[in-house]
PDB file of C-alpha atoms in Angstrom:
ATOM      1  CA  MET J   1      38.060  78.479 -68.988  1.00 88.00           C
ATOM      2  CA  LYS J   2      37.650  75.640 -67.550  1.00 95.00           C
ATOM      3  CA  GLY J   3      34.595  76.305 -65.306  1.00 97.00           C
ATOM      4  CA  SER J   4      33.835  78.243 -62.138  1.00 98.00           C
ATOM      5  CA  VAL J   5      34.407  77.866 -58.696  1.00 98.00           C
ATOM      6  CA  ILE J   6      32.260  79.089 -55.881  1.00 98.00           C
ATOM      7  CA  LEU J   7      34.427  79.846 -52.853  1.00 98.00           C
ATOM      8  CA  SER J   8      32.847  80.343 -49.837  1.00 98.00           C
ATOM      9  CA  HIS J   9      33.873  81.465 -46.487  1.00 97.00           C
ATOM     10  CA  GLY J  10      33.160  80.571 -42.780  1.00 95.00           C
ATOM     11  CA  LEU J  11      31.284  82.479 -40.605  1.00 93.00           C
ATOM     12  CA  GLU J  12      33.573  85.662 -38.991  1.00 89.00           C
ATOM     13  CA  SER J  13      35.348  85.453 -41.953  1.00 94.00           C
ATOM     14  CA  GLY J  14      35.019  87.114 -45.217  1.00 95.00           C
ATOM     15  CA  PRO J  15      35.516  86.695 -49.343  1.00 96.00           C
ATOM     16  CA  GLN J  16      39.441  87.853 -48.828  1.00 96.00           C
ATOM     17  CA  ALA J  17      39.953  85.727 -46.016  1.00 95.00           C
ATOM     18  CA  THR J  18      43.379  83.623 -46.138  1.00 96.00           C
ATOM     19  CA  LYS J  19      42.505  80.554 -47.510  1.00 97.00           C
ATOM     20  CA  VAL J  20      39.668  81.798 -49.641  1.00 96.00           C
ATOM     21  CA  SER J  21      42.281  83.440 -51.661  1.00 97.00           C
ATOM     22  CA  ALA J  22      44.634  80.845 -51.641  1.00 98.00           C
ATOM     23  CA  LEU J  23      42.109  78.910 -53.517  1.00 98.00           C
ATOM     24  CA  ALA J  24      41.527  81.755 -55.748  1.00 98.00           C
ATOM     25  CA  GLN J  25      44.978  82.096 -56.934  1.00 98.00           C
ATOM     26  CA  VAL J  26      45.025  78.480 -57.455  1.00 98.00           C
ATOM     27  CA  CYS J  27      42.242  78.909 -59.751  1.00 98.00           C
ATOM     28  CA  ASP J  28      43.522  81.460 -61.474  1.00 98.00           C
ATOM     29  CA  ALA J  29      47.319  79.543 -62.251  1.00 97.00           C
ATOM     30  CA  LEU J  30      44.887  76.899 -63.976  1.00 97.00           C
ATOM     31  CA  GLY J  31      42.369  78.552 -65.956  1.00 97.00           C
ATOM     32  CA  TRP J  32      38.930  78.571 -63.404  1.00 98.00           C
ATOM     33  CA  GLY J  33      37.133  81.313 -62.995  1.00 97.00           C
ATOM     34  CA  SER J  34      36.378  81.660 -59.174  1.00 98.00           C
ATOM     35  CA  VAL J  35      33.563  83.556 -57.588  1.00 98.00           C
ATOM     36  CA  ARG J  36      33.327  84.600 -53.660  1.00 98.00           C
ATOM     37  CA  PRO J  37      29.795  85.607 -52.637  1.00 98.00           C
ATOM     38  CA  ASP J  38      30.179  87.565 -49.183  1.00 98.00           C
ATOM     39  CA  TYR J  39      27.911  86.360 -46.893  1.00 98.00           C
ATOM     40  CA  ARG J  40      28.834  88.618 -43.753  1.00 97.00           C
ATOM     41  CA  ASP J  41      25.932  90.462 -44.084  1.00 97.00           C
ATOM     42  CA  ILE J  42      23.848  87.088 -43.299  1.00 97.00           C
ATOM     43  CA  ASP J  43      26.317  85.866 -40.991  1.00 95.00           C
ATOM     44  CA  ALA J  44      25.887  89.575 -38.953  1.00 95.00           C
ATOM     45  CA  ARG J  45      21.591  88.331 -37.785  1.00 93.00           C
ATOM     46  CA  ARG J  46      23.441  85.505 -35.529  1.00 88.00           C
ATOM     47  CA  ASP J  47      21.153  83.172 -36.442  1.00 90.00           C
ATOM     48  CA  VAL J  48      21.764  79.383 -37.436  1.00 84.00           C
ATOM     49  CA  ARG J  49      18.295  79.764 -39.530  1.00 84.00           C
ATOM     50  CA  GLU J  50      20.051  82.001 -42.237  1.00 94.00           C
ATOM     51  CA  ILE J  51      21.726  78.791 -43.313  1.00 97.00           C
ATOM     52  CA  ASP J  52      19.240  78.641 -45.691  1.00 97.00           C
ATOM     53  CA  ALA J  53      19.786  82.200 -47.104  1.00 97.00           C
ATOM     54  CA  ARG J  54      22.964  81.255 -46.989  1.00 98.00           C
ATOM     55  CA  ILE J  55      22.970  78.568 -49.279  1.00 98.00           C
ATOM     56  CA  ALA J  56      19.819  80.930 -51.491  1.00 98.00           C
ATOM     57  CA  TYR J  57      22.859  83.447 -51.788  1.00 98.00           C
ATOM     58  CA  LEU J  58      25.367  80.524 -52.966  1.00 98.00           C
ATOM     59  CA  LEU J  59      23.045  79.324 -55.428  1.00 98.00           C
ATOM     60  CA  GLU J  60      22.206  82.967 -56.848  1.00 98.00           C
ATOM     61  CA  HIS J  61      26.079  82.937 -57.941  1.00 97.00           C
ATOM     62  CA  VAL J  62      26.546  79.730 -59.215  1.00 97.00           C
ATOM     63  CA  PRO J  63      26.717  80.423 -63.209  1.00 95.00           C
ATOM     64  CA  ASN J  64      24.197  79.560 -65.792  1.00 91.00           C
ATOM     65  CA  GLN J  65      26.498  77.173 -67.980  1.00 92.00           C
ATOM     66  CA  GLY J  66      29.537  75.465 -67.699  1.00 95.00           C
ATOM     67  CA  ARG J  67      31.149  73.219 -65.195  1.00 98.00           C
ATOM     68  CA  VAL J  68      30.754  74.106 -61.413  1.00 98.00           C
ATOM     69  CA  VAL J  69      32.848  73.154 -58.384  1.00 98.00           C
ATOM     70  CA  LEU J  70      32.207  73.964 -55.123  1.00 98.00           C
ATOM     71  CA  ALA J  71      34.672  75.052 -52.250  1.00 98.00           C
ATOM     72  CA  GLY J  72      34.222  76.088 -48.968  1.00 98.00           C
ATOM     73  CA  SER J  73      36.115  76.370 -45.460  1.00 98.00           C
ATOM     74  CA  SER J  74      34.100  75.716 -41.914  1.00 97.00           C
ATOM     75  CA  MET J  75      30.407  76.814 -42.163  1.00 97.00           C
ATOM     76  CA  GLY J  76      31.189  77.858 -46.171  1.00 98.00           C
ATOM     77  CA  ALA J  77      31.698  73.917 -46.645  1.00 98.00           C
ATOM     78  CA  PHE J  78      28.684  73.236 -44.775  1.00 98.00           C
ATOM     79  CA  ILE J  79      26.707  75.164 -47.251  1.00 98.00           C
ATOM     80  CA  SER J  80      28.689  74.246 -50.324  1.00 98.00           C
ATOM     81  CA  GLY J  81      27.956  70.382 -49.478  1.00 98.00           C
ATOM     82  CA  LEU J  82      23.735  71.176 -48.898  1.00 98.00           C
ATOM     83  CA  ALA J  83      23.927  73.419 -52.134  1.00 98.00           C
ATOM     84  CA  SER J  84      25.606  70.073 -54.206  1.00 98.00           C
ATOM     85  CA  LEU J  85      22.160  68.793 -53.890  1.00 98.00           C
ATOM     86  CA  ARG J  86      20.656  71.139 -55.477  1.00 97.00           C
ATOM     87  CA  ILE J  87      22.528  71.835 -58.541  1.00 97.00           C
ATOM     88  CA  ALA J  88      24.823  70.186 -61.286  1.00 96.00           C
ATOM     89  CA  CYS J  89      28.012  70.148 -59.447  1.00 97.00           C
ATOM     90  CA  ASP J  90      31.155  68.256 -60.610  1.00 98.00           C
ATOM     91  CA  GLY J  91      33.121  68.549 -57.901  1.00 98.00           C
ATOM     92  CA  LEU J  92      33.738  69.781 -53.857  1.00 98.00           C
ATOM     93  CA  PHE J  93      36.465  70.727 -52.054  1.00 98.00           C
ATOM     94  CA  LEU J  94      35.949  71.115 -48.627  1.00 98.00           C
ATOM     95  CA  LEU J  95      38.110  72.553 -44.929  1.00 98.00           C
ATOM     96  CA  ALA J  96      36.908  71.947 -41.529  1.00 98.00           C
ATOM     97  CA  VAL J  97      33.726  70.390 -42.332  1.00 97.00           C
ATOM     98  CA  PRO J  98      31.136  70.665 -39.734  1.00 97.00           C
ATOM     99  CA  ILE J  99      28.890  67.312 -39.790  1.00 96.00           C
ATOM    100  CA  ALA J 100      26.371  69.119 -38.075  1.00 95.00           C
ATOM    101  CA  VAL J 101      25.180  72.527 -37.088  1.00 95.00           C
ATOM    102  CA  LYS J 102      23.709  72.868 -33.326  1.00 93.00           C
ATOM    103  CA  GLY J 103      20.409  74.587 -34.088  1.00 93.00           C
ATOM    104  CA  TYR J 104      19.953  73.676 -37.509  1.00 95.00           C
ATOM    105  CA  SER J 105      17.654  71.020 -38.607  1.00 93.00           C
ATOM    106  CA  LEU J 106      19.422  69.023 -41.619  1.00 94.00           C
ATOM    107  CA  ALA J 107      22.949  67.257 -40.897  1.00 94.00           C
ATOM    108  CA  PHE J 108      25.542  67.567 -43.210  1.00 97.00           C
ATOM    109  CA  ASP J 109      25.013  65.773 -47.181  1.00 98.00           C
ATOM    110  CA  ALA J 110      26.520  65.976 -50.312  1.00 98.00           C
ATOM    111  CA  ALA J 111      26.184  65.028 -53.547  1.00 98.00           C
ATOM    112  CA  ALA J 112      27.835  62.118 -55.087  1.00 97.00           C
ATOM    113  CA  VAL J 113      30.616  64.131 -57.161  1.00 98.00           C
ATOM    114  CA  PRO J 114      34.341  63.829 -56.439  1.00 98.00           C
ATOM    115  CA  SER J 115      35.388  65.385 -52.975  1.00 98.00           C
ATOM    116  CA  ALA J 116      37.935  66.038 -51.569  1.00 98.00           C
ATOM    117  CA  LEU J 117      37.792  67.159 -47.451  1.00 98.00           C
ATOM    118  CA  VAL J 118      40.900  68.979 -45.337  1.00 98.00           C
ATOM    119  CA  HIS J 119      40.580  69.174 -41.682  1.00 98.00           C
ATOM    120  CA  GLY J 120      42.527  68.963 -38.810  1.00 98.00           C
ATOM    121  CA  TRP J 121      43.398  67.141 -35.818  1.00 98.00           C
ATOM    122  CA  ARG J 122      42.809  69.340 -33.160  1.00 98.00           C
ATOM    123  CA  ASP J 123      39.607  71.055 -34.687  1.00 98.00           C
ATOM    124  CA  GLU J 124      38.048  72.484 -31.605  1.00 98.00           C
ATOM    125  CA  LEU J 125      35.091  73.360 -33.354  1.00 96.00           C
ATOM    126  CA  CYS J 126      34.356  70.154 -35.464  1.00 97.00           C
ATOM    127  CA  ALA J 127      35.363  66.948 -34.071  1.00 96.00           C
ATOM    128  CA  VAL J 128      37.236  64.752 -36.322  1.00 98.00           C
ATOM    129  CA  GLU J 129      35.675  61.556 -36.464  1.00 98.00           C
ATOM    130  CA  PRO J 130      32.250  62.131 -37.901  1.00 98.00           C
ATOM    131  CA  VAL J 131      34.382  63.749 -40.674  1.00 98.00           C
ATOM    132  CA  ILE J 132      36.480  60.635 -41.304  1.00 98.00           C
ATOM    133  CA  GLU J 133      33.334  58.674 -41.296  1.00 98.00           C
ATOM    134  CA  PHE J 134      31.415  61.143 -43.926  1.00 97.00           C
ATOM    135  CA  ALA J 135      34.384  60.688 -46.234  1.00 98.00           C
ATOM    136  CA  ARG J 136      34.427  56.785 -45.352  1.00 98.00           C
ATOM    137  CA  THR J 137      31.158  56.336 -46.547  1.00 97.00           C
ATOM    138  CA  ARG J 138      31.632  58.257 -49.790  1.00 95.00           C
ATOM    139  CA  ALA J 139      35.425  57.299 -50.685  1.00 96.00           C
ATOM    140  CA  ALA J 140      36.108  60.682 -50.445  1.00 98.00           C
ATOM    141  CA  THR J 141      39.409  61.863 -50.516  1.00 98.00           C
ATOM    142  CA  LEU J 142      40.367  62.818 -47.446  1.00 98.00           C
ATOM    143  CA  HIS J 143      43.651  64.504 -46.046  1.00 98.00           C
ATOM    144  CA  LEU J 144      44.224  65.099 -41.821  1.00 98.00           C
ATOM    145  CA  VAL J 145      46.507  67.633 -40.862  1.00 98.00           C
ATOM    146  CA  ASP J 146      48.320  68.520 -37.360  1.00 98.00           C
ATOM    147  CA  ASP J 147      46.120  71.467 -37.282  1.00 98.00           C
ATOM    148  CA  ASP J 148      42.881  73.055 -35.660  1.00 98.00           C
ATOM    149  CA  HIS J 149      40.230  74.431 -37.039  1.00 97.00           C
ATOM    150  CA  ARG J 150      41.515  77.707 -38.908  1.00 97.00           C
ATOM    151  CA  LEU J 151      43.613  75.509 -40.320  1.00 98.00           C
ATOM    152  CA  GLY J 152      46.627  78.287 -40.400  1.00 97.00           C
ATOM    153  CA  ALA J 153      49.392  75.899 -40.544  1.00 98.00           C
ATOM    154  CA  HIS J 154      48.515  74.774 -43.821  1.00 98.00           C
ATOM    155  CA  VAL J 155      47.112  77.352 -46.202  1.00 98.00           C
ATOM    156  CA  GLU J 156      49.698  76.236 -48.155  1.00 98.00           C
ATOM    157  CA  LEU J 157      49.305  72.711 -48.409  1.00 98.00           C
ATOM    158  CA  CYS J 158      45.705  73.614 -48.868  1.00 98.00           C
ATOM    159  CA  ALA J 159      46.584  75.704 -52.040  1.00 98.00           C
ATOM    160  CA  GLN J 160      48.138  72.856 -53.234  1.00 98.00           C
ATOM    161  CA  LEU J 161      45.641  69.730 -52.750  1.00 98.00           C
ATOM    162  CA  PHE J 162      43.026  71.806 -54.278  1.00 98.00           C
ATOM    163  CA  GLY J 163      44.923  72.336 -57.233  1.00 98.00           C
ATOM    164  CA  GLN J 164      45.533  68.870 -57.366  1.00 98.00           C
ATOM    165  CA  PHE J 165      41.926  68.348 -57.303  1.00 98.00           C
ATOM    166  CA  LEU J 166      40.794  70.505 -59.779  1.00 98.00           C
ATOM    167  CA  GLY J 167      43.856  68.985 -62.150  1.00 97.00           C
ATOM    168  CA  GLY J 168      41.845  65.527 -61.495  1.00 97.00           C
ATOM    169  CA  LEU J 169      38.488  66.877 -62.689  1.00 95.00           C
ATOM    170  CA  GLY J 170      40.322  67.750 -66.091  1.00 78.00           C
TER     171      GLY J 170
END
């Protein structure tokens, strides 16, 4: 096994969600292990302060040894970035990233590791401009697609880009 990928789903979603499942298939095909934490019990509280509990739950799923990549969509991307500041992480693959969450004190941030982001030009929940600025300041790979927040028309492309990203990590 090349390492482990922690795949974090968004709010109002689950570990079997379409995008997370597509990324898990890529992990299997490329020899990476994958873990899909289930945040639905935390999300059911509908309290933005529970973002810290989501991050803690993600960190509980990080293996004690080996390479680790964090990947996530929407809130899963947000917590993956923040979690990357607290562990040794080899890369980040983030979809539909919110750069800020109303009512939560911390803005999005991430470790200085290889990173790729996919975002929709028509994302109705997370404006594209702050994502472009974040990617620019980090020299992160950014893929902008003609889609909305769910990236539903680009699931296959997201999986292909994820495969390329993992392949680039070796």
